[in-house]
Rosetta silent file (secondary structure, phi, psi, omega in degrees, C-alpha in Angstrom):
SEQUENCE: XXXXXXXXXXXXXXXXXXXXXXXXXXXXXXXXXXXXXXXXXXXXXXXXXXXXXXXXXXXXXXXXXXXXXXXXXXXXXXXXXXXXXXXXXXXXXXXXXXXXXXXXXXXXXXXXXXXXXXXXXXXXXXXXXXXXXXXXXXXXXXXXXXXXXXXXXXXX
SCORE:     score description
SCORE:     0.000 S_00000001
   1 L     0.000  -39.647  179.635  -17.796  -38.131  -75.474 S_00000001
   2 L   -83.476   16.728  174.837  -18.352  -36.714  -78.788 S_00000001
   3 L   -77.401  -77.588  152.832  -22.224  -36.566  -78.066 S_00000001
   4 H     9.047  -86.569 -178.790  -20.940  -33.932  -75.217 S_00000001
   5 H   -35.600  -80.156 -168.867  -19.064  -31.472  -77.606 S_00000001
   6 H   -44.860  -43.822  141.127  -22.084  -30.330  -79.767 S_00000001
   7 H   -24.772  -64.694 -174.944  -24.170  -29.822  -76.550 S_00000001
   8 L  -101.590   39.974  119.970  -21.862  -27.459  -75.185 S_00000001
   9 L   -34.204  -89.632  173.507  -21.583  -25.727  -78.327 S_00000001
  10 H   -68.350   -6.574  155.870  -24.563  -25.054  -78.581 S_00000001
  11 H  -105.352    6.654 -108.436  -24.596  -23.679  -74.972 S_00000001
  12 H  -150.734  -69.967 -165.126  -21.817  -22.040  -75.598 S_00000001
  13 H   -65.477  -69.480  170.986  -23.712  -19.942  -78.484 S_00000001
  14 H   -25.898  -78.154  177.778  -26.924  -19.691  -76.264 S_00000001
  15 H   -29.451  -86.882  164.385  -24.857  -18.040  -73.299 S_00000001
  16 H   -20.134  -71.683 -170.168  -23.761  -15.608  -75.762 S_00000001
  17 H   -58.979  -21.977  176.085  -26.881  -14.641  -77.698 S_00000001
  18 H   -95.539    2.600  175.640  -28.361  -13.938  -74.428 S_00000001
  19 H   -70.315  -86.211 -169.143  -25.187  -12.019  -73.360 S_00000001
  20 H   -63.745  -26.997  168.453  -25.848   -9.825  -76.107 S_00000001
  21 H   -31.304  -78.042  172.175  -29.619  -10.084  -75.846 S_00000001
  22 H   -64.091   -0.936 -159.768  -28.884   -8.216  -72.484 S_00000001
  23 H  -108.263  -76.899 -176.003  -26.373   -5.669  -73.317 S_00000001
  24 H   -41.210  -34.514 -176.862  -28.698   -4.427  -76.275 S_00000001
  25 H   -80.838  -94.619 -149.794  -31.585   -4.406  -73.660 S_00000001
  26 H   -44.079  -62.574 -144.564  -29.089   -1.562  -70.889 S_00000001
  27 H   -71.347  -31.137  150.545  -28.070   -0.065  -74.100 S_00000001
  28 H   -25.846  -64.730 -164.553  -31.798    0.800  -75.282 S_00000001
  29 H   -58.422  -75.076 -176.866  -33.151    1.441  -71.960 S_00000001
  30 H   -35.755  -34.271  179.930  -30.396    4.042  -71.543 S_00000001
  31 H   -62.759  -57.744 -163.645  -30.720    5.553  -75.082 S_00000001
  32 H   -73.144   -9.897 -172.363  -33.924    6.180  -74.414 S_00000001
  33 H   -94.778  -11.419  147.492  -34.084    7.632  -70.853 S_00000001
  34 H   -52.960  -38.512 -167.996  -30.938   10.092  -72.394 S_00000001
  35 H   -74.243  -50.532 -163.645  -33.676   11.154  -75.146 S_00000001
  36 H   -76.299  -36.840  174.586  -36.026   11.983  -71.963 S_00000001
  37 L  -128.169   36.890  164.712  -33.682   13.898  -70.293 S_00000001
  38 L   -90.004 -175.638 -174.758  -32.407   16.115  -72.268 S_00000001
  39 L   -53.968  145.761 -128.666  -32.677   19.897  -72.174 S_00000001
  40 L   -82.563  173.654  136.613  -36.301   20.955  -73.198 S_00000001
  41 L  -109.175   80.899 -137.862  -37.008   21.957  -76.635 S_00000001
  42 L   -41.870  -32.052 -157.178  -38.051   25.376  -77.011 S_00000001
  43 L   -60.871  132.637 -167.081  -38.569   25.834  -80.597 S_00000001
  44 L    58.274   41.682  156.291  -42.803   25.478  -80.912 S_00000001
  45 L   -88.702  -45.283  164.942  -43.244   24.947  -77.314 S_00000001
  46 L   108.615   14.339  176.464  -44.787   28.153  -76.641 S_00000001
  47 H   -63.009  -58.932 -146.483  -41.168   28.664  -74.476 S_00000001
  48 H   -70.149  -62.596 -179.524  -40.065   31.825  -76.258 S_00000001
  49 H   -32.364  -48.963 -173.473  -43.820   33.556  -75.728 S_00000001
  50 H   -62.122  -54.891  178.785  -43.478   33.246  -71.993 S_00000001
  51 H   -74.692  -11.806 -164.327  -40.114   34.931  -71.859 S_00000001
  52 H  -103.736  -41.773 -172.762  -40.513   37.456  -74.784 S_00000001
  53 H  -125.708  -30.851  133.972  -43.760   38.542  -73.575 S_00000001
  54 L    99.979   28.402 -160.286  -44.446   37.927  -69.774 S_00000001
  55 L   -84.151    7.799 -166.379  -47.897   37.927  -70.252 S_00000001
  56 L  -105.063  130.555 -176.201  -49.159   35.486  -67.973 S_00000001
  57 L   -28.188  157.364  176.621  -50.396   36.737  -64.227 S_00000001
  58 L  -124.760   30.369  165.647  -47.129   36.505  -61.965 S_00000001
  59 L  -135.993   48.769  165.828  -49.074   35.433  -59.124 S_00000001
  60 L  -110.455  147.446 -171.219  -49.067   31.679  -59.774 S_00000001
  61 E  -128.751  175.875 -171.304  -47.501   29.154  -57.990 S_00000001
  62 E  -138.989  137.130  174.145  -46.763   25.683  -58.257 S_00000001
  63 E  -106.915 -169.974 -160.920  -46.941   24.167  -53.954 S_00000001
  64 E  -142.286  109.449  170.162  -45.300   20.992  -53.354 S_00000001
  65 L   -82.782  -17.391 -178.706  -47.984   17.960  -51.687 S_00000001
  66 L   142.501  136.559  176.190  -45.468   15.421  -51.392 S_00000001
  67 L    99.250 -164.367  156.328  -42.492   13.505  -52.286 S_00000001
  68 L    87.624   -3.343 -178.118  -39.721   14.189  -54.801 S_00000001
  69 L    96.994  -11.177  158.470  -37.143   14.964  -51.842 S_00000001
  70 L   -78.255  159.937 -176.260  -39.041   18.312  -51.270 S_00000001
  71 L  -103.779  108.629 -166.049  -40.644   19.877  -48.054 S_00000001
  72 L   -37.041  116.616  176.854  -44.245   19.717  -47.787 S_00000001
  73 L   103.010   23.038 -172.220  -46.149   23.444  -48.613 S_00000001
  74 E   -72.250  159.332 -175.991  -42.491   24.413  -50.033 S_00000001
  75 E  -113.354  173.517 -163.748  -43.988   27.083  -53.002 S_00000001
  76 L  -140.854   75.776 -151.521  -42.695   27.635  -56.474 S_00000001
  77 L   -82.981  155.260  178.015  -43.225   31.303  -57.872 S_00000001
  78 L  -105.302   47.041 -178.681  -43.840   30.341  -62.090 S_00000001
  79 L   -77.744  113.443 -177.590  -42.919   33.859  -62.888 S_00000001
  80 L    72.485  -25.246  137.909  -41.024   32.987  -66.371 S_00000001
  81 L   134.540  160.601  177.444  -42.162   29.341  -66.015 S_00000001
  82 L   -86.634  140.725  149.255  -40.580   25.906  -64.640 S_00000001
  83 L  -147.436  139.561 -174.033  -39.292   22.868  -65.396 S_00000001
  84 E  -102.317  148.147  149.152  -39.422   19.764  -63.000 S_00000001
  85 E  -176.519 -138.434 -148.300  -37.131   16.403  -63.216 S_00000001
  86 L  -125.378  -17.524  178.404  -34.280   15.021  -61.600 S_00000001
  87 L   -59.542  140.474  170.842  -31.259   16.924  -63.688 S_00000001
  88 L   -65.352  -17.055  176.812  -29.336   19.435  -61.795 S_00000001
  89 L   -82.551    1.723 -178.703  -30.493   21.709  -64.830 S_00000001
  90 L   -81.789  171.494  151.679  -34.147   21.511  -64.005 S_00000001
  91 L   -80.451  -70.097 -177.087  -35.654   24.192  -61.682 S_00000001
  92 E   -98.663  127.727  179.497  -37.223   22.116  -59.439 S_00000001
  93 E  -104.626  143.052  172.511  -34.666   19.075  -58.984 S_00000001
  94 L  -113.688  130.039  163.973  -36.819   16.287  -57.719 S_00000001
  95 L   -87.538   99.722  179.139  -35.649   12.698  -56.012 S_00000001
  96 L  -140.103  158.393 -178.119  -37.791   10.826  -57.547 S_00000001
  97 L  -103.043  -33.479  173.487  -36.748    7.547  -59.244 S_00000001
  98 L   -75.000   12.837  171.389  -39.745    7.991  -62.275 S_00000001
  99 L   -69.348  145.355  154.474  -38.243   11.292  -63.265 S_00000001
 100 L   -95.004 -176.175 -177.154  -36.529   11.965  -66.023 S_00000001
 101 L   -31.359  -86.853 -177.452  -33.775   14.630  -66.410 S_00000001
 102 L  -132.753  115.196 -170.305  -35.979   16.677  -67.188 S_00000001
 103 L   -74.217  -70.073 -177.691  -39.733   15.449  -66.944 S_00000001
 104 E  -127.526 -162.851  152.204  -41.910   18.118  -67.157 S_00000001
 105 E  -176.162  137.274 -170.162  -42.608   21.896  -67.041 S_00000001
 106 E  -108.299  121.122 -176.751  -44.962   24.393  -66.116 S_00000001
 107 L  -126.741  153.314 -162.110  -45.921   27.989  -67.905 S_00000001
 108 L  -105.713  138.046  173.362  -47.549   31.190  -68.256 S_00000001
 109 E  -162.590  116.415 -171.207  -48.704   32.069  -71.858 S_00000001
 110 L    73.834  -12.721  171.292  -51.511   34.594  -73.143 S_00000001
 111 L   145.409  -26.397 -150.039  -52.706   35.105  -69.704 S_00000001
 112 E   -99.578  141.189  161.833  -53.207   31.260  -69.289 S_00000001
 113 L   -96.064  161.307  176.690  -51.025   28.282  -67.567 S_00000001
 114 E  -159.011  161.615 -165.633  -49.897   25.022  -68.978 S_00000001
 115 E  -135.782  137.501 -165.519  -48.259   22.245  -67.459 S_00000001
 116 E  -153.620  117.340 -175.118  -46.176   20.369  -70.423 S_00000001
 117 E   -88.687  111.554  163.929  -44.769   16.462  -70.264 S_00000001
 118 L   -52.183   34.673  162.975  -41.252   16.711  -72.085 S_00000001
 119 L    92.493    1.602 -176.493  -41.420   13.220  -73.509 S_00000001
 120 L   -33.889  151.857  152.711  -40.848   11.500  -69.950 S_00000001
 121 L   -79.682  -17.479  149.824  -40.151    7.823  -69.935 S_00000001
 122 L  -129.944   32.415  145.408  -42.964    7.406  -67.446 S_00000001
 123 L    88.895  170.169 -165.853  -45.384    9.975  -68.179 S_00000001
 124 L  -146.567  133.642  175.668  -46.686   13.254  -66.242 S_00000001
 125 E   -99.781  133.680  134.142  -50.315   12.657  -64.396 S_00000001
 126 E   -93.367  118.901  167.336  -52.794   15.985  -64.324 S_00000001
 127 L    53.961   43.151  174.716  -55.398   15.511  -62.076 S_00000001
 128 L    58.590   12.271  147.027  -54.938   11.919  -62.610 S_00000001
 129 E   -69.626  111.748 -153.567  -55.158   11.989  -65.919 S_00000001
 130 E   -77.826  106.167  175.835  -52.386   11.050  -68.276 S_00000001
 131 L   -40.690  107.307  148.911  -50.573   14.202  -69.587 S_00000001
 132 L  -140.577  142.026 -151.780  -49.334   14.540  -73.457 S_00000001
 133 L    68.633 -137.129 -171.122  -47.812   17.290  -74.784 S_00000001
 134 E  -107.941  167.333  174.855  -49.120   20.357  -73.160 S_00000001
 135 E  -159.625  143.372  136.153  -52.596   21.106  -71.339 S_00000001
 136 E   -44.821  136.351  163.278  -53.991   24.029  -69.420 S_00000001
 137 L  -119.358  159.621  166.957  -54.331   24.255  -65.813 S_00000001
 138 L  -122.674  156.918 -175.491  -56.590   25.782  -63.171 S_00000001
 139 L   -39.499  143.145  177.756  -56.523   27.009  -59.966 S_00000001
 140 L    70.521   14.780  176.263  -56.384   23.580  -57.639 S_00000001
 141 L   -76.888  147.184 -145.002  -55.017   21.643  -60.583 S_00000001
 142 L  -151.318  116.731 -164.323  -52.710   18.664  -59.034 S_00000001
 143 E  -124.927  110.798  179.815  -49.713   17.559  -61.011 S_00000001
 144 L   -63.044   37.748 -153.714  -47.913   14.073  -61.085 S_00000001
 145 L  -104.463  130.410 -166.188  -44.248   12.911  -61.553 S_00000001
 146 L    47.700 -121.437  138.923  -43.773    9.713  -60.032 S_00000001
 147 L   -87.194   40.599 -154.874  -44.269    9.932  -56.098 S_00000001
 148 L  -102.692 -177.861  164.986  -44.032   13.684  -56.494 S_00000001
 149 L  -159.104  138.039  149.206  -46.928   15.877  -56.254 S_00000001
 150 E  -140.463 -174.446 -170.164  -47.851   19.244  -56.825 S_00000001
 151 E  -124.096  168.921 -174.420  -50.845   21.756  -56.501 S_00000001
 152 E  -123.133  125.658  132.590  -51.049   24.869  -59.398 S_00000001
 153 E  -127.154  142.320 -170.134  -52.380   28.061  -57.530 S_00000001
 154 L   175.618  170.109 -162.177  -53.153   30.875  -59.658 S_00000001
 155 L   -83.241 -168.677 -175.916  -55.949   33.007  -60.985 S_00000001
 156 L  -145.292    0.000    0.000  -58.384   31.469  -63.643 S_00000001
């Protein structure tokens, strides 16, 4: 019998450490997909240019190809610029389960577009290509959050 005790002791302990093991693992995961979806951050973004200056054509669009909980050819005007995720604070709220809050966003700046991943916890594809930070787009340019899709039309 006293062989017994120190076994379940020691399973006892085990049970625990992996108790906490998993709790530290939610509490991570969570930190980090808060950090992902918070509100953008303008400062250096190239935010302030778009709204301050309006220089970028106002006949661009962002169309919607599929998924996200949206209706296929729904349009987007980027007049003052976007931002996609899953937060009721984005402009386009998407049902998507790889979104974050707020995932990405798309902008007019110098004349020029830019499609910009906010730090997503699973990433923003252009043209099937893994997004980071910001990049230009062109007309027919085809943009990636989760199963979401969209097309960029606009001049070049």
């Amino acid at each position: 019998m006293s062989n017994v005790e120190p076994i379940a002791v020691v399973l006892k302990f085990g049970f625990i450490a992996l108790l906490f093991m998993f709790l530290w693992w939610i509490a991570r995961t969570a930190l980090r997909d808060m950090r992902g979806s918070g509100a953008p951050a303008f400062e250096g973004t190239g935010y302030h240019d778009v709204v301050e200056h309006g220089k970028a054509s106002d006949d661009a669009w962002l169309v919607v190809q599929e998924g996200g909980g949206l209706k296929k050819g729904e349009r987007y005007d980027l007049f003052g610029g976007l931002s996609i995720g899953r937060s009721p604070d984005a402009d386009i709220r998407v049902e998507d389960r790889y979104a974050s809050g707020i995932h990405a966003r798309v902008f007019g700046r110098g004349g020029a577009y830019f499609a910009e991943d906010m730090n997503s916890t699973n990433g923003t594809l252009l043209n099937s290509a893994e997004l980071h930070g910001e990049a230009s787009i062109h007309d027919g340019d085809l943009i990636r959050i989760g199963d979401t899709e969209f097309r960029f039309e606009g001049e070049d």
